[in-house]
Amino acid sequence: MPGCMKTSDPEPTDNKKFVIGFSQVGSESDWRIANTKSMTETFSNDPEYEFVMENARQKQENQFASVRRFILDGVDLILIAPTVEEGWQTVLQEVHDAGIPVIIMDRSVAVWDNNLYLTNIGSNFLGQGKKAADWLAKETSDDEQVNILHLQGTIGATAQIMRTKALEDAVKEHSNWVISSQLYGDFTEAKAYEVMTDYLKENSDIDVLYSENDNMTFGAMRAFDEAGITYGKGGRVKIITFDATKEALQYCMDGKVDLCVECNPLFGPQIKELIQQYRNGEQIPKQVYVDEQVFESKDLDRDFIDKREY
Ligand code: GYE
């Protein structure tokens, strides 16, 4: 401060930590585990922050309970990875009334007042689905029927809504594409294995599997193996999968999976930057998308996969 004498005593420091309450969806997939790791590593290693994470085990009611606990605890900011889009208006209004800022991450919320949160950071899920559909259009001919088996993630989650929309829109544009069935796999390997095993007892006419995440793809591959249905390069079914985790990329390089659409979970550092900007009183964008690409076997090599962080 101007006019202040410098002394040898250290400046008094305000060592109150900035407390973040984080409601995470669950631990349903490898993507989610990588996302949790990115978040905890980013904040737990920083002495300026106290990071409290609660796992909602894929239930929105659990998220409401966590958020209300965070309000009572008087945290400085609440981070929410919403399980599904609908149903957030009331609880977000409560957070707003308590004067606590909110950041929505990964998936989105459908609220009529988007002043209820500072920003929404995550993937462009519709864009991901469009990339998959564009790839399929190049890989199939217009004069043959293409039977697509669609494995869906948690119904009502942005990742499901938008990946589904992209496929359904593309099917409307290609008169030879048919969605033979939509099976509910809840983004987990176990559920996908179960529904696929059942489905394959009666059906085998599948040209493409459009699977809304890697873990469901792994479950489906196991079911295909047991039913004697081949897939991947030289196989009967083309596989399109979302997330592009290390394991899926390995399958892709080996020719077992045809297309991996990347969904980047490592945005802890980017969230921290946004929070710092907010704390400095800077304007932050309302919607932030993370960078992503697609991979086919020809795009991959050992070195790339070994270095993959998730
Ligand atoms: O694709 C899936 C996860 O919302 C992006 O949720 C996320 C999705 C991801 O469980 O693996």
mmCIF file of C-alpha atoms and ligand atoms in Angstrom:
data_model
loop_
_atom_site.group_PDB
_atom_site.id
_atom_site.type_symbol
_atom_site.label_atom_id
_atom_site.label_comp_id
_atom_site.label_asym_id
_atom_site.label_seq_id
_atom_site.Cartn_x
_atom_site.Cartn_y
_atom_site.Cartn_z
ATOM 1 C CA MET A 1 0.000 0.000 0.000
ATOM 2 C CA PRO A 2 1.325 3.466 -0.779
ATOM 3 C CA GLY A 3 2.888 5.099 2.241
ATOM 4 C CA CYS A 4 3.260 1.854 4.121
ATOM 5 C CA MET A 5 6.651 1.179 5.645
ATOM 6 C CA LYS A 6 8.190 -2.129 4.660
ATOM 7 C CA THR A 7 9.190 -4.137 7.676
ATOM 8 C CA SER A 8 11.003 -7.424 7.838
ATOM 9 C CA ASP A 9 7.879 -9.083 9.242
ATOM 10 C CA PRO A 10 6.022 -11.253 6.721
ATOM 11 C CA GLU A 11 2.798 -9.796 5.376
ATOM 12 C CA PRO A 12 -0.183 -11.204 7.234
ATOM 13 C CA THR A 13 -1.641 -13.843 4.913
ATOM 14 C CA ASP A 14 -5.254 -14.816 4.608
ATOM 15 C CA ASN A 15 -4.901 -18.572 4.588
ATOM 16 C CA LYS A 16 -8.572 -19.387 4.372
ATOM 17 C CA LYS A 17 -8.978 -21.970 1.651
ATOM 18 C CA PHE A 18 -11.454 -21.657 -1.202
ATOM 19 C CA VAL A 19 -13.846 -24.549 -0.639
ATOM 20 C CA ILE A 20 -15.350 -26.397 -3.606
ATOM 21 C CA GLY A 21 -18.152 -28.930 -3.246
ATOM 22 C CA PHE A 22 -18.257 -31.296 -6.219
ATOM 23 C CA SER A 23 -21.164 -33.614 -6.981
ATOM 24 C CA GLN A 24 -19.839 -36.280 -9.344
ATOM 25 C CA VAL A 25 -22.174 -38.571 -11.337
ATOM 26 C CA GLY A 26 -20.701 -41.884 -10.207
ATOM 27 C CA SER A 27 -18.010 -44.323 -11.215
ATOM 28 C CA GLU A 28 -19.878 -46.019 -14.056
ATOM 29 C CA SER A 29 -17.125 -45.887 -16.681
ATOM 30 C CA ASP A 30 -13.401 -45.537 -17.359
ATOM 31 C CA TRP A 31 -14.193 -42.037 -18.643
ATOM 32 C CA ARG A 32 -15.713 -41.121 -15.292
ATOM 33 C CA ILE A 33 -12.792 -42.533 -13.328
ATOM 34 C CA ALA A 34 -10.360 -40.486 -15.433
ATOM 35 C CA ASN A 35 -12.507 -37.395 -14.948
ATOM 36 C CA THR A 36 -12.606 -37.851 -11.166
ATOM 37 C CA LYS A 37 -8.837 -38.291 -11.129
ATOM 38 C CA SER A 38 -8.308 -35.142 -13.177
ATOM 39 C CA MET A 39 -10.532 -33.171 -10.801
ATOM 40 C CA THR A 40 -9.043 -34.458 -7.557
ATOM 41 C CA GLU A 41 -5.456 -34.133 -8.758
ATOM 42 C CA THR A 42 -6.055 -30.585 -9.918
ATOM 43 C CA PHE A 43 -7.535 -29.316 -6.691
ATOM 44 C CA SER A 44 -6.197 -31.597 -3.958
ATOM 45 C CA ASN A 45 -2.606 -30.715 -4.823
ATOM 46 C CA ASP A 46 -3.276 -27.001 -4.553
ATOM 47 C CA PRO A 47 -3.027 -25.582 -1.018
ATOM 48 C CA GLU A 48 -5.344 -22.713 -1.962
ATOM 49 C CA TYR A 49 -8.263 -25.097 -2.359
ATOM 50 C CA GLU A 50 -10.258 -27.507 -0.281
ATOM 51 C CA PHE A 51 -11.993 -29.993 -2.531
ATOM 52 C CA VAL A 52 -14.932 -32.056 -1.286
ATOM 53 C CA MET A 53 -16.281 -34.617 -3.729
ATOM 54 C CA GLU A 54 -19.436 -36.684 -3.336
ATOM 55 C CA ASN A 55 -20.205 -39.652 -5.598
ATOM 56 C CA ALA A 56 -23.912 -39.724 -6.547
ATOM 57 C CA ARG A 57 -23.811 -43.343 -7.731
ATOM 58 C CA GLN A 58 -25.743 -42.255 -10.860
ATOM 59 C CA LYS A 59 -28.776 -41.025 -8.861
ATOM 60 C CA GLN A 60 -30.021 -37.466 -9.179
ATOM 61 C CA GLU A 61 -31.605 -37.567 -5.669
ATOM 62 C CA ASN A 62 -28.129 -38.171 -4.250
ATOM 63 C CA GLN A 63 -26.922 -35.098 -6.114
ATOM 64 C CA PHE A 64 -29.711 -32.971 -4.640
ATOM 65 C CA ALA A 65 -28.741 -34.171 -1.145
ATOM 66 C CA SER A 66 -25.063 -33.342 -1.741
ATOM 67 C CA VAL A 67 -25.811 -29.904 -3.124
ATOM 68 C CA ARG A 68 -28.030 -29.091 -0.138
ATOM 69 C CA ARG A 69 -25.279 -30.268 2.204
ATOM 70 C CA PHE A 70 -22.797 -28.019 0.393
ATOM 71 C CA ILE A 71 -25.161 -25.073 0.921
ATOM 72 C CA LEU A 72 -25.409 -25.810 4.651
ATOM 73 C CA ASP A 73 -21.626 -26.125 4.870
ATOM 74 C CA GLY A 74 -21.291 -22.718 3.207
ATOM 75 C CA VAL A 75 -18.847 -23.803 0.498
ATOM 76 C CA ASP A 76 -17.447 -21.098 -1.803
ATOM 77 C CA LEU A 77 -18.434 -22.754 -5.072
ATOM 78 C CA ILE A 78 -20.417 -25.792 -6.181
ATOM 79 C CA LEU A 79 -19.438 -27.951 -9.134
ATOM 80 C CA ILE A 80 -22.014 -30.312 -10.578
ATOM 81 C CA ALA A 81 -21.648 -33.043 -13.191
ATOM 82 C CA PRO A 82 -25.393 -33.656 -13.616
ATOM 83 C CA THR A 83 -26.622 -37.213 -14.099
ATOM 84 C CA VAL A 84 -29.560 -36.049 -16.254
ATOM 85 C CA GLU A 85 -30.579 -32.675 -17.695
ATOM 86 C CA GLU A 86 -34.090 -32.245 -16.292
ATOM 87 C CA GLY A 87 -35.169 -31.465 -12.741
ATOM 88 C CA TRP A 88 -32.522 -28.965 -11.610
ATOM 89 C CA GLN A 89 -34.512 -25.732 -11.415
ATOM 90 C CA THR A 90 -35.471 -25.892 -7.709
ATOM 91 C CA VAL A 91 -32.167 -26.946 -6.248
ATOM 92 C CA LEU A 92 -30.176 -24.536 -8.415
ATOM 93 C CA GLN A 93 -32.517 -21.755 -7.314
ATOM 94 C CA GLU A 94 -31.730 -22.678 -3.697
ATOM 95 C CA VAL A 95 -27.994 -22.440 -4.399
ATOM 96 C CA HIS A 96 -28.539 -19.123 -6.134
ATOM 97 C CA ASP A 97 -30.529 -17.790 -3.167
ATOM 98 C CA ALA A 98 -27.672 -18.833 -0.877
ATOM 99 C CA GLY A 99 -25.357 -16.702 -3.026
ATOM 100 C CA ILE A 100 -23.087 -19.596 -4.005
ATOM 101 C CA PRO A 101 -21.754 -19.740 -7.593
ATOM 102 C CA VAL A 102 -22.249 -22.953 -9.586
ATOM 103 C CA ILE A 103 -20.314 -24.482 -12.458
ATOM 104 C CA ILE A 104 -21.944 -27.228 -14.505
ATOM 105 C CA MET A 105 -19.449 -29.643 -16.001
ATOM 106 C CA ASP A 106 -19.396 -32.617 -18.391
ATOM 107 C CA ARG A 107 -23.157 -32.860 -19.084
ATOM 108 C CA SER A 108 -25.692 -29.986 -19.031
ATOM 109 C CA VAL A 109 -28.817 -28.940 -17.152
ATOM 110 C CA ALA A 110 -32.109 -27.860 -18.730
ATOM 111 C CA VAL A 111 -33.225 -24.834 -16.708
ATOM 112 C CA TRP A 112 -35.180 -21.875 -18.011
ATOM 113 C CA ASP A 113 -32.919 -19.400 -16.221
ATOM 114 C CA ASN A 114 -29.309 -19.929 -17.238
ATOM 115 C CA ASN A 115 -28.195 -17.251 -14.778
ATOM 116 C CA LEU A 116 -28.435 -20.058 -12.242
ATOM 117 C CA TYR A 117 -24.917 -21.157 -13.197
ATOM 118 C CA LEU A 118 -21.720 -19.389 -14.223
ATOM 119 C CA THR A 119 -20.654 -21.644 -17.038
ATOM 120 C CA ASN A 120 -21.080 -25.093 -18.553
ATOM 121 C CA ILE A 121 -17.860 -26.844 -19.524
ATOM 122 C CA GLY A 122 -17.732 -30.200 -21.283
ATOM 123 C CA SER A 123 -17.977 -31.927 -24.637
ATOM 124 C CA ASN A 124 -19.884 -31.054 -27.752
ATOM 125 C CA PHE A 125 -21.870 -34.296 -27.696
ATOM 126 C CA LEU A 126 -23.918 -33.486 -30.787
ATOM 127 C CA GLY A 127 -20.687 -32.723 -32.640
ATOM 128 C CA GLN A 128 -19.273 -36.078 -31.538
ATOM 129 C CA GLY A 129 -22.333 -37.921 -32.865
ATOM 130 C CA LYS A 130 -22.144 -36.029 -36.160
ATOM 131 C CA LYS A 131 -18.516 -37.028 -36.622
ATOM 132 C CA ALA A 132 -19.552 -40.659 -36.124
ATOM 133 C CA ALA A 133 -22.413 -40.353 -38.631
ATOM 134 C CA ASP A 134 -20.169 -38.652 -41.214
ATOM 135 C CA TRP A 135 -17.674 -41.472 -40.889
ATOM 136 C CA LEU A 136 -20.412 -44.085 -41.336
ATOM 137 C CA ALA A 137 -21.692 -42.314 -44.436
ATOM 138 C CA LYS A 138 -18.227 -42.656 -45.987
ATOM 139 C CA GLU A 139 -17.945 -46.307 -44.994
ATOM 140 C CA THR A 140 -21.283 -47.534 -46.355
ATOM 141 C CA SER A 141 -22.799 -47.519 -49.810
ATOM 142 C CA ASP A 142 -26.092 -45.803 -50.562
ATOM 143 C CA ASP A 143 -27.687 -48.772 -52.238
ATOM 144 C CA GLU A 144 -27.429 -51.263 -49.414
ATOM 145 C CA GLN A 145 -29.511 -51.337 -46.271
ATOM 146 C CA VAL A 146 -27.469 -50.584 -43.144
ATOM 147 C CA ASN A 147 -28.873 -52.099 -39.941
ATOM 148 C CA ILE A 148 -27.686 -50.154 -36.948
ATOM 149 C CA LEU A 149 -27.926 -51.499 -33.424
ATOM 150 C CA HIS A 150 -27.928 -48.587 -31.013
ATOM 151 C CA LEU A 151 -26.698 -48.990 -27.424
ATOM 152 C CA GLN A 152 -27.815 -46.031 -25.336
ATOM 153 C CA GLY A 153 -26.334 -44.544 -22.191
ATOM 154 C CA THR A 154 -28.244 -43.180 -19.179
ATOM 155 C CA ILE A 155 -31.505 -41.825 -20.604
ATOM 156 C CA GLY A 156 -31.800 -38.068 -20.113
ATOM 157 C CA ALA A 157 -28.047 -37.453 -19.760
ATOM 158 C CA THR A 158 -26.711 -34.915 -22.257
ATOM 159 C CA ALA A 159 -24.176 -37.437 -23.561
ATOM 160 C CA GLN A 160 -27.071 -39.803 -24.362
ATOM 161 C CA ILE A 161 -29.524 -37.194 -25.664
ATOM 162 C CA MET A 162 -27.101 -35.619 -28.108
ATOM 163 C CA ARG A 163 -25.332 -38.768 -29.336
ATOM 164 C CA THR A 164 -28.784 -40.247 -29.933
ATOM 165 C CA LYS A 165 -29.999 -37.106 -31.695
ATOM 166 C CA ALA A 166 -27.012 -37.102 -34.040
ATOM 167 C CA LEU A 167 -27.700 -40.708 -35.034
ATOM 168 C CA GLU A 168 -31.450 -40.237 -35.433
ATOM 169 C CA ASP A 169 -30.890 -37.084 -37.538
ATOM 170 C CA ALA A 170 -28.451 -38.956 -39.770
ATOM 171 C CA VAL A 171 -30.886 -41.844 -40.171
ATOM 172 C CA LYS A 172 -33.484 -39.360 -41.455
ATOM 173 C CA GLU A 173 -30.969 -38.196 -44.066
ATOM 174 C CA HIS A 174 -30.029 -41.706 -45.243
ATOM 175 C CA SER A 175 -33.031 -43.646 -46.468
ATOM 176 C CA ASN A 176 -31.013 -46.886 -46.427
ATOM 177 C CA TRP A 177 -30.056 -46.608 -42.727
ATOM 178 C CA VAL A 178 -32.261 -48.374 -40.214
ATOM 179 C CA ILE A 179 -31.996 -48.370 -36.424
ATOM 180 C CA SER A 180 -32.891 -52.013 -35.814
ATOM 181 C CA SER A 181 -33.151 -51.543 -32.089
ATOM 182 C CA GLN A 182 -32.253 -49.193 -29.229
ATOM 183 C CA LEU A 183 -30.977 -51.023 -26.169
ATOM 184 C CA TYR A 184 -30.467 -49.439 -22.778
ATOM 185 C CA GLY A 185 -26.967 -49.960 -21.391
ATOM 186 C CA ASP A 186 -26.759 -47.151 -18.792
ATOM 187 C CA PHE A 187 -23.114 -46.433 -19.779
ATOM 188 C CA THR A 188 -21.957 -49.587 -17.968
ATOM 189 C CA GLU A 189 -20.241 -52.692 -19.251
ATOM 190 C CA ALA A 190 -22.345 -55.056 -17.115
ATOM 191 C CA LYS A 191 -25.705 -53.685 -18.280
ATOM 192 C CA ALA A 192 -24.625 -53.629 -21.930
ATOM 193 C CA TYR A 193 -23.392 -57.222 -21.738
ATOM 194 C CA GLU A 194 -26.715 -58.290 -20.252
ATOM 195 C CA VAL A 195 -28.971 -56.547 -22.804
ATOM 196 C CA MET A 196 -26.773 -57.536 -25.731
ATOM 197 C CA THR A 197 -26.660 -61.184 -24.668
ATOM 198 C CA ASP A 198 -30.443 -61.203 -24.546
ATOM 199 C CA TYR A 199 -30.825 -59.397 -27.861
ATOM 200 C CA LEU A 200 -28.435 -61.711 -29.696
ATOM 201 C CA LYS A 201 -30.479 -64.763 -28.725
ATOM 202 C CA GLU A 202 -33.120 -63.672 -31.252
ATOM 203 C CA ASN A 203 -31.290 -61.301 -33.607
ATOM 204 C CA SER A 204 -28.096 -61.357 -35.600
ATOM 205 C CA ASP A 205 -28.715 -59.085 -38.577
ATOM 206 C CA ILE A 206 -26.462 -56.231 -37.468
ATOM 207 C CA ASP A 207 -24.188 -54.190 -39.718
ATOM 208 C CA VAL A 208 -23.185 -51.484 -37.271
ATOM 209 C CA LEU A 209 -23.031 -51.150 -33.513
ATOM 210 C CA TYR A 210 -23.366 -47.502 -32.432
ATOM 211 C CA SER A 211 -22.425 -47.625 -28.766
ATOM 212 C CA GLU A 212 -22.648 -44.458 -26.706
ATOM 213 C CA ASN A 213 -19.574 -45.276 -24.608
ATOM 214 C CA ASP A 214 -16.541 -47.539 -24.489
ATOM 215 C CA ASN A 215 -17.547 -49.571 -21.469
ATOM 216 C CA MET A 216 -20.836 -50.559 -23.105
ATOM 217 C CA THR A 217 -18.809 -51.474 -26.189
ATOM 218 C CA PHE A 218 -16.637 -53.823 -24.130
ATOM 219 C CA GLY A 219 -19.782 -55.528 -22.792
ATOM 220 C CA ALA A 220 -21.185 -55.796 -26.321
ATOM 221 C CA MET A 221 -17.945 -57.278 -27.662
ATOM 222 C CA ARG A 222 -18.108 -59.988 -25.028
ATOM 223 C CA ALA A 223 -21.709 -60.753 -26.019
ATOM 224 C CA PHE A 224 -20.737 -60.854 -29.729
ATOM 225 C CA ASP A 225 -17.874 -63.235 -28.951
ATOM 226 C CA GLU A 226 -20.175 -65.575 -27.068
ATOM 227 C CA ALA A 227 -22.775 -65.465 -29.861
ATOM 228 C CA GLY A 228 -20.109 -66.149 -32.498
ATOM 229 C CA ILE A 229 -20.667 -62.812 -34.271
ATOM 230 C CA THR A 230 -17.539 -61.245 -35.711
ATOM 231 C CA TYR A 231 -16.815 -57.520 -35.666
ATOM 232 C CA GLY A 232 -14.180 -54.969 -36.579
ATOM 233 C CA LYS A 233 -11.902 -55.191 -39.633
ATOM 234 C CA GLY A 234 -12.862 -58.212 -41.707
ATOM 235 C CA GLY A 235 -15.758 -58.946 -39.356
ATOM 236 C CA ARG A 236 -19.509 -58.718 -39.825
ATOM 237 C CA VAL A 237 -20.327 -55.745 -37.560
ATOM 238 C CA LYS A 238 -18.670 -52.325 -37.697
ATOM 239 C CA ILE A 239 -18.217 -50.851 -34.235
ATOM 240 C CA ILE A 240 -18.467 -47.152 -33.447
ATOM 241 C CA THR A 241 -17.685 -46.224 -29.853
ATOM 242 C CA PHE A 242 -17.527 -42.999 -27.842
ATOM 243 C CA ASP A 243 -14.876 -41.873 -25.298
ATOM 244 C CA ALA A 244 -11.655 -43.227 -26.912
ATOM 245 C CA THR A 245 -10.179 -44.525 -23.685
ATOM 246 C CA LYS A 246 -6.835 -46.284 -23.800
ATOM 247 C CA GLU A 247 -8.426 -49.748 -23.873
ATOM 248 C CA ALA A 248 -10.785 -48.834 -26.725
ATOM 249 C CA LEU A 249 -7.918 -47.284 -28.689
ATOM 250 C CA GLN A 250 -5.976 -50.505 -28.248
ATOM 251 C CA TYR A 251 -8.920 -52.479 -29.684
ATOM 252 C CA CYS A 252 -9.147 -49.949 -32.487
ATOM 253 C CA MET A 253 -5.462 -50.273 -33.357
ATOM 254 C CA ASP A 254 -5.878 -54.062 -33.329
ATOM 255 C CA GLY A 255 -8.817 -53.789 -35.756
ATOM 256 C CA LYS A 256 -11.522 -54.898 -33.296
ATOM 257 C CA VAL A 257 -13.205 -51.481 -33.139
ATOM 258 C CA ASP A 258 -13.662 -49.384 -36.273
ATOM 259 C CA LEU A 259 -14.095 -45.866 -34.948
ATOM 260 C CA CYS A 260 -13.319 -44.237 -31.604
ATOM 261 C CA VAL A 261 -14.909 -40.822 -31.100
ATOM 262 C CA GLU A 262 -12.956 -38.964 -28.495
ATOM 263 C CA CYS A 263 -14.570 -37.535 -25.372
ATOM 264 C CA ASN A 264 -11.960 -35.808 -23.260
ATOM 265 C CA PRO A 265 -12.416 -36.172 -19.469
ATOM 266 C CA LEU A 266 -9.232 -34.351 -18.457
ATOM 267 C CA PHE A 267 -10.611 -30.882 -17.913
ATOM 268 C CA GLY A 268 -9.729 -30.361 -14.230
ATOM 269 C CA PRO A 269 -7.024 -27.793 -15.084
ATOM 270 C CA GLN A 270 -9.388 -25.907 -17.416
ATOM 271 C CA ILE A 271 -12.033 -25.726 -14.684
ATOM 272 C CA LYS A 272 -9.465 -24.406 -12.251
ATOM 273 C CA GLU A 273 -8.534 -21.701 -14.725
ATOM 274 C CA LEU A 274 -12.188 -20.709 -15.104
ATOM 275 C CA ILE A 275 -12.575 -20.564 -11.331
ATOM 276 C CA GLN A 276 -9.490 -18.393 -11.049
ATOM 277 C CA GLN A 277 -10.834 -16.038 -13.692
ATOM 278 C CA TYR A 278 -14.123 -15.853 -11.844
ATOM 279 C CA ARG A 279 -12.333 -15.122 -8.553
ATOM 280 C CA ASN A 280 -10.393 -12.341 -10.259
ATOM 281 C CA GLY A 281 -13.679 -10.793 -11.283
ATOM 282 C CA GLU A 282 -13.171 -11.575 -14.965
ATOM 283 C CA GLN A 283 -16.006 -12.406 -17.341
ATOM 284 C CA ILE A 284 -16.106 -16.130 -18.198
ATOM 285 C CA PRO A 285 -17.790 -17.697 -21.240
ATOM 286 C CA LYS A 286 -21.179 -19.322 -20.669
ATOM 287 C CA GLN A 287 -20.322 -22.463 -22.639
ATOM 288 C CA VAL A 288 -16.865 -24.001 -22.958
ATOM 289 C CA TYR A 289 -16.178 -27.036 -25.154
ATOM 290 C CA VAL A 290 -13.098 -29.211 -24.804
ATOM 291 C CA ASP A 291 -10.995 -30.259 -27.843
ATOM 292 C CA GLU A 292 -11.713 -33.654 -29.344
ATOM 293 C CA GLN A 293 -11.075 -35.812 -32.412
ATOM 294 C CA VAL A 294 -11.835 -39.245 -33.917
ATOM 295 C CA PHE A 295 -9.540 -42.237 -34.403
ATOM 296 C CA GLU A 296 -9.415 -45.127 -36.824
ATOM 297 C CA SER A 297 -6.839 -47.892 -36.723
ATOM 298 C CA LYS A 298 -4.615 -46.084 -39.242
ATOM 299 C CA ASP A 299 -4.349 -43.068 -36.904
ATOM 300 C CA LEU A 300 -2.939 -45.078 -34.006
ATOM 301 C CA ASP A 301 0.418 -46.456 -32.960
ATOM 302 C CA ARG A 302 1.909 -48.033 -29.854
ATOM 303 C CA ASP A 303 3.609 -44.893 -28.698
ATOM 304 C CA PHE A 304 0.404 -42.827 -28.839
ATOM 305 C CA ILE A 305 -1.568 -45.430 -26.892
ATOM 306 C CA ASP A 306 1.148 -45.857 -24.273
ATOM 307 C CA LYS A 307 1.123 -42.141 -23.633
ATOM 308 C CA ARG A 308 -2.646 -41.919 -23.416
ATOM 309 C CA GLU A 309 -3.601 -40.693 -19.948
ATOM 310 C CA TYR A 310 -7.005 -42.382 -19.785
HETATM 311 O O1 GYE B 1 -19.137 -40.742 -22.382
HETATM 312 C C1 GYE B 1 -19.512 -42.012 -20.433
HETATM 313 C C2 GYE B 1 -19.782 -41.570 -19.061
HETATM 314 O O2 GYE B 1 -21.029 -37.740 -19.676
HETATM 315 C C3 GYE B 1 -19.191 -37.703 -21.151
HETATM 316 O O3 GYE B 1 -20.602 -40.447 -19.223
HETATM 317 C C4 GYE B 1 -19.897 -38.427 -20.080
HETATM 318 C C5 GYE B 1 -20.266 -39.837 -20.426
HETATM 319 C C6 GYE B 1 -19.164 -40.697 -21.002
HETATM 320 O O4 GYE B 1 -20.125 -42.460 -18.166
HETATM 321 O O5 GYE B 1 -18.498 -42.980 -20.490
#
